[in-house]
Short mmCIF file of C-alpha atoms in Angstrom, two decimals:
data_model
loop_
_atom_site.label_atom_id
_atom_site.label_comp_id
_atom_site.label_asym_id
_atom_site.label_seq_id
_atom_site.Cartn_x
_atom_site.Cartn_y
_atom_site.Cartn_z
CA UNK A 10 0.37 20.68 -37.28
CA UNK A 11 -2.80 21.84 -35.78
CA UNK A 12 -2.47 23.81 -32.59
CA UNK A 13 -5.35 23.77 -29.46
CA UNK A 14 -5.65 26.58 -26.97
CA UNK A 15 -7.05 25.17 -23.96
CA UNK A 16 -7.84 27.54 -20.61
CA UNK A 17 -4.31 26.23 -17.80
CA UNK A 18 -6.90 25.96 -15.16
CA UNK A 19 -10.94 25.77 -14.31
CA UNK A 20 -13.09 24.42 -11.00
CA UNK A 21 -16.25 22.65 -10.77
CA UNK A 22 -18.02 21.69 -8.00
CA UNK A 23 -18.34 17.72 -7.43
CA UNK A 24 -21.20 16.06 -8.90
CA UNK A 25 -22.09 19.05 -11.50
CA UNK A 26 -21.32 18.49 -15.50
CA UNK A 27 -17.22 19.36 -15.86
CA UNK A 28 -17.12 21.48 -19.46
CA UNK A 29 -13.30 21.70 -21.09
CA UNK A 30 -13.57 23.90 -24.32
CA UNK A 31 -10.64 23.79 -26.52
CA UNK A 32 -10.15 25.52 -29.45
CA UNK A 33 -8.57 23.91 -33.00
CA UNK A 34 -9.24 26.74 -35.26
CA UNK A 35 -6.85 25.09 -38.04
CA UNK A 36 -7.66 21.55 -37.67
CA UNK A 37 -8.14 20.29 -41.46
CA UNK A 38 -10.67 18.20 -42.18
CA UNK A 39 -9.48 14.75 -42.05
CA UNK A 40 -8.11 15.32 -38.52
CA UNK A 41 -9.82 13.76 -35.27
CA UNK A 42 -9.87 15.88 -31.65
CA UNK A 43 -8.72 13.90 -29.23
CA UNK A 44 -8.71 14.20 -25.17
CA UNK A 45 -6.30 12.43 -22.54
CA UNK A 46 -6.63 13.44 -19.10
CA UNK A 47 -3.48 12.97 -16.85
CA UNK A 48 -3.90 12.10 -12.74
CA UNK A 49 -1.10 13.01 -10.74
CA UNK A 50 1.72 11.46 -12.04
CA UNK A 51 0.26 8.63 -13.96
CA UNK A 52 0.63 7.99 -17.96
CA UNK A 53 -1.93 9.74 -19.72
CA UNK A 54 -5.01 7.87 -20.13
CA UNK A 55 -7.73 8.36 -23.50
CA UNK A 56 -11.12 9.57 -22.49
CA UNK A 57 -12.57 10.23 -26.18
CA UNK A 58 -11.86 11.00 -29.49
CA UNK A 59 -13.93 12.71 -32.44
CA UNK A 60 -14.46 13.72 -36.22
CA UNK A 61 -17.34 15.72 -36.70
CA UNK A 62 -19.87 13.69 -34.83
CA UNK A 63 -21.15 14.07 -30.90
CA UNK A 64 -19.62 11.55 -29.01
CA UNK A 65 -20.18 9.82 -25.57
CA UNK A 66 -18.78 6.61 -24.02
CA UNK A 67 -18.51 5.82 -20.44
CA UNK A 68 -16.93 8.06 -19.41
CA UNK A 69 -17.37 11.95 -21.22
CA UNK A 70 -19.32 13.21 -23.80
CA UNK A 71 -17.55 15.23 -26.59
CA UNK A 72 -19.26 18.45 -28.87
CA UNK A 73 -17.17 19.79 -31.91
CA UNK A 74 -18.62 22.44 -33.52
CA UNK A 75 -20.29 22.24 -37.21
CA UNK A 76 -16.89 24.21 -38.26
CA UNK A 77 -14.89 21.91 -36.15
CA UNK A 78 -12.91 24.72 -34.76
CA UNK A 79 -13.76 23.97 -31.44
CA UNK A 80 -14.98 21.60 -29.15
CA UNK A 81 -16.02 20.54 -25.67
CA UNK A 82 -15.41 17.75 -23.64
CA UNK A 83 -17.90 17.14 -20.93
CA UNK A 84 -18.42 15.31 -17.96
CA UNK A 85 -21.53 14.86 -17.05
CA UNK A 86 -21.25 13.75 -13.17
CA UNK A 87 -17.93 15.03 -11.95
CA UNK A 88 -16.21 13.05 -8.98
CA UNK A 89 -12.95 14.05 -6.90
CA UNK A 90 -11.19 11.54 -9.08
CA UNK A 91 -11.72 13.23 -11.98
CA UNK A 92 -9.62 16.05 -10.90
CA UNK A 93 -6.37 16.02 -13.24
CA UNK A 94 -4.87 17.83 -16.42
CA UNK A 95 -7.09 17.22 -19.77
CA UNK A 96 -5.52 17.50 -22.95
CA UNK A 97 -7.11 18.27 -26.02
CA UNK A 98 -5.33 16.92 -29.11
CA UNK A 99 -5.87 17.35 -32.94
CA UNK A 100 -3.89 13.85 -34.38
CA UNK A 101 -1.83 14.85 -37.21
CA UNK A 102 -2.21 12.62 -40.57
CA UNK A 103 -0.10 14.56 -43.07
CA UNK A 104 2.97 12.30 -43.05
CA UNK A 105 3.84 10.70 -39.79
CA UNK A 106 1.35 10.55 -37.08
CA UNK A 107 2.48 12.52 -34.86
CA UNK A 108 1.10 12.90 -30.79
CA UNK A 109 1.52 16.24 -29.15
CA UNK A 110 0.65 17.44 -26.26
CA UNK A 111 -0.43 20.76 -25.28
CA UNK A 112 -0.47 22.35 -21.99
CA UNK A 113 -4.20 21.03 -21.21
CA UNK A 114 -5.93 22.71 -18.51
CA UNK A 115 -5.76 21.75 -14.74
CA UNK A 116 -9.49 20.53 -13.87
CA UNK A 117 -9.89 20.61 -9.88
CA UNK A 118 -13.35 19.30 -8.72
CA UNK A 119 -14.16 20.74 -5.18
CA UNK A 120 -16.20 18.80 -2.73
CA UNK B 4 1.10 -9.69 -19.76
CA UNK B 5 -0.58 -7.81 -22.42
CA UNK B 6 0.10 -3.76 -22.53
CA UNK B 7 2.85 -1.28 -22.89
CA UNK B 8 5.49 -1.59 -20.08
CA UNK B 9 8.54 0.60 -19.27
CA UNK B 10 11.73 -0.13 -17.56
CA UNK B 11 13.52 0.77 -15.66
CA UNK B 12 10.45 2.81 -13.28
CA UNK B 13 13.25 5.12 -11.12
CA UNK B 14 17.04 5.36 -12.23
CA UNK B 15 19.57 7.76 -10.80
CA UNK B 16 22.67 7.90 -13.00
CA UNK B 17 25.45 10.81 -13.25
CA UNK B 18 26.53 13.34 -15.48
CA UNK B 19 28.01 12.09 -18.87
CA UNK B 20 26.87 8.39 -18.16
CA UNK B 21 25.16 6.66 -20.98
CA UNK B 22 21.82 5.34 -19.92
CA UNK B 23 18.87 3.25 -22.36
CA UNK B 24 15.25 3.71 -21.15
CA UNK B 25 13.09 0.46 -22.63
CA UNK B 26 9.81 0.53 -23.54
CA UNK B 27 7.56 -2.65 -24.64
CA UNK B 28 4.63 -3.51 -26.13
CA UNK B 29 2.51 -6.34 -26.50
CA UNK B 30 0.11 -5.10 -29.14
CA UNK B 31 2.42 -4.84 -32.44
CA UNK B 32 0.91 -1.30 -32.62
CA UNK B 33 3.18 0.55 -35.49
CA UNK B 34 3.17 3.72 -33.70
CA UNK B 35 5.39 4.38 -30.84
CA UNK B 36 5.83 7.29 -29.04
CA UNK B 37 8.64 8.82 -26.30
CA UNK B 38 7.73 11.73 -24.18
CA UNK B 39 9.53 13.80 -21.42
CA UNK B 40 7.52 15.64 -18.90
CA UNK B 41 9.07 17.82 -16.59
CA UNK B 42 7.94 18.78 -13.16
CA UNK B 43 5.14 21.04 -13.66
CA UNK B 44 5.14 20.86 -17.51
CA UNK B 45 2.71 18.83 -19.94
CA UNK B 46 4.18 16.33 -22.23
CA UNK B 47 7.16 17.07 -25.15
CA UNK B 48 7.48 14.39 -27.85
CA UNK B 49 10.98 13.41 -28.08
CA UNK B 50 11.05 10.91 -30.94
CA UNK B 51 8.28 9.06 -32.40
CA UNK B 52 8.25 5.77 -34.62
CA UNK B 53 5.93 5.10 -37.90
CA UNK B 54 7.15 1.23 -37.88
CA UNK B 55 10.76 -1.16 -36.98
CA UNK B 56 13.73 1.10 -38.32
CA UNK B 57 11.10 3.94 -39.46
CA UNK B 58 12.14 6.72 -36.51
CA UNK B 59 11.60 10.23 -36.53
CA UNK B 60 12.00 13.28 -34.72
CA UNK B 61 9.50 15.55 -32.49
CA UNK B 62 9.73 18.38 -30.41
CA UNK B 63 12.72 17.93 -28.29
CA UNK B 64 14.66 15.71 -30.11
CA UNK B 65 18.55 16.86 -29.18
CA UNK B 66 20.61 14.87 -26.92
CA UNK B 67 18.49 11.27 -27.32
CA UNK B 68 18.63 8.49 -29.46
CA UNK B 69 16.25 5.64 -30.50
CA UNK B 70 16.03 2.78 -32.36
CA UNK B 71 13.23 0.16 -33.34
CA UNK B 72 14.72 -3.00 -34.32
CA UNK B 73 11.38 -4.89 -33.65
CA UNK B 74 7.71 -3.44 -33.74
CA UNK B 75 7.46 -4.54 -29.96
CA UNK B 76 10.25 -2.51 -28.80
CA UNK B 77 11.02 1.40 -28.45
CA UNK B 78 14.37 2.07 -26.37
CA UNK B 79 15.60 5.92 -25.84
CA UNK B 80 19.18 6.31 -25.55
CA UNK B 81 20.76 9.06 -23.28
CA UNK B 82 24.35 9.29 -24.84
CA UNK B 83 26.09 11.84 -22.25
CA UNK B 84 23.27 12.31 -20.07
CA UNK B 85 23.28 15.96 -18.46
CA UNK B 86 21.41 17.26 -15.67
CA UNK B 87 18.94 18.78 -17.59
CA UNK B 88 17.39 15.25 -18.61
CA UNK B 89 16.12 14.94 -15.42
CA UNK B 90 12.58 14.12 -16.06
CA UNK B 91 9.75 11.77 -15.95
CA UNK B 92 9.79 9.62 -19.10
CA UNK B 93 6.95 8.01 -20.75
CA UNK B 94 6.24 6.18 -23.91
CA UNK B 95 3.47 5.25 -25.87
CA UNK B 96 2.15 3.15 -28.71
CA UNK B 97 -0.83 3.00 -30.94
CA UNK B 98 -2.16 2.03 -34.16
CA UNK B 99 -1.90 2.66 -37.46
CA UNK B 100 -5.08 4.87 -38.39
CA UNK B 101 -5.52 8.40 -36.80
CA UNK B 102 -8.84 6.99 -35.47
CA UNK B 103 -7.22 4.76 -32.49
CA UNK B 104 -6.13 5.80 -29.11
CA UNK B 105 -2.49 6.07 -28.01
CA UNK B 106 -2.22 3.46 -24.41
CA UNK B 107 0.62 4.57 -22.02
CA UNK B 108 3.31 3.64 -20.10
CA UNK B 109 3.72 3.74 -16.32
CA UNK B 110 7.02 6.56 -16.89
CA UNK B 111 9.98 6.21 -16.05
CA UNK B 112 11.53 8.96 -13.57
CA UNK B 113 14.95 9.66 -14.34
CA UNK B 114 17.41 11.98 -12.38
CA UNK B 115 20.81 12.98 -13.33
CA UNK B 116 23.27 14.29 -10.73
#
């Protein structure tokens, strides 16, 4: 299975752009990046997901890399409520599907 | 209602007691997922599940037991529950393809004395 390395904590002051780098440096090439952020105690909850393309939706833009060993997850405006763990996630094809979790990194956004 | 619901949300049970966590979906997603998280500690996969009676094993698998009967339904099995299930419990379900999202349950928080 792919692995990510994510940083366990950064800051960001409320209202700048939030950037979460994670790195997938054996992701194969039919695998998507995916991100889940987690507030408080709550069930993660999907933010984005990517192949090779930029994305953005409503609520983050994602970069990946032309080698697809990294990536970035953005957000663009960050709020208090955005504060919470954010997991980066290669999903597994090979076989089963498997979901798993890293350790994420703990995103505090400081008024 | 539509969605992915667990029950029970809190249940305190003792040492050596069997106790079944449920988990429900309303989506007939194939994949279903059952996680532990413990206090201060991202998400372990216990046991995951491909499609009804297709079950398999992830990261911390020892100790629980599942079964998938009907696409709609996940339950995780404590057999001799020990103190060191105490944990918050959540499960999961998505589709098929790699390229949908994974929606989750509420948890359930489990403590064993």
């Amino acid at each position: 299975d792919a692995k990510t390395t994510q940083p366990p904590s950064m800051d960001c002051a409320e209202g700048r752009a939030a950037n979460l780098p994670c790195n997938h440096s054996t992701i194969s090439g039919n695998e998507y990046v995916y991100w889940y952020r987690q507030i408080h105690s709550q069930g993660p909850q999907y933010i984005i997901h990517g192949l090779k393309n930029n994305e953005t939706n409503e609520m983050a833009s994602l970069i990946i890399t032309e080698d697809r060993k990294s990536s970035t997850l953005i957000l663009p405006h960050a709020t208090l409520r955005d504060t919470a763990v954010y997991y980066c996630i290669v999903r597994v094809i090979q076989g089963a599907q498997k979901l798993v979790f890293g350790q994420g990194t703990r995103l505090t956004i400081n008024p | 209602d539509a969605g992915i619901t667990q029950s029970p949300r809190y249940k305190i049970t003792e040492t050596g007691r069997q106790v079944t966590l449920m988990c429900h979906q309303t989506w007939s997603h194939s994949y279903m997922f059952w996680y532990r998280q413990d206090l201060g500690h991202g998400l372990r996969l216990i046991y995951y599940s491909a499609a009804a009676d297709i079950t398999d094993k992830g990261e911390v698998p020892d100790g629980y037991v599942v079964s998938r009967s009907k696409t709609e339904n996940f339950p995780l099995t404590l057999e001799s529950a020990t103190r060191s299930q105490t944990s918050v419990y959540f499960c999961a379900s998505s589709g098929r393809t790699e390229n949908t999202e994974a929606f989750f349950g509420q948890g359930t928080r489990l403590t064993v004395v």
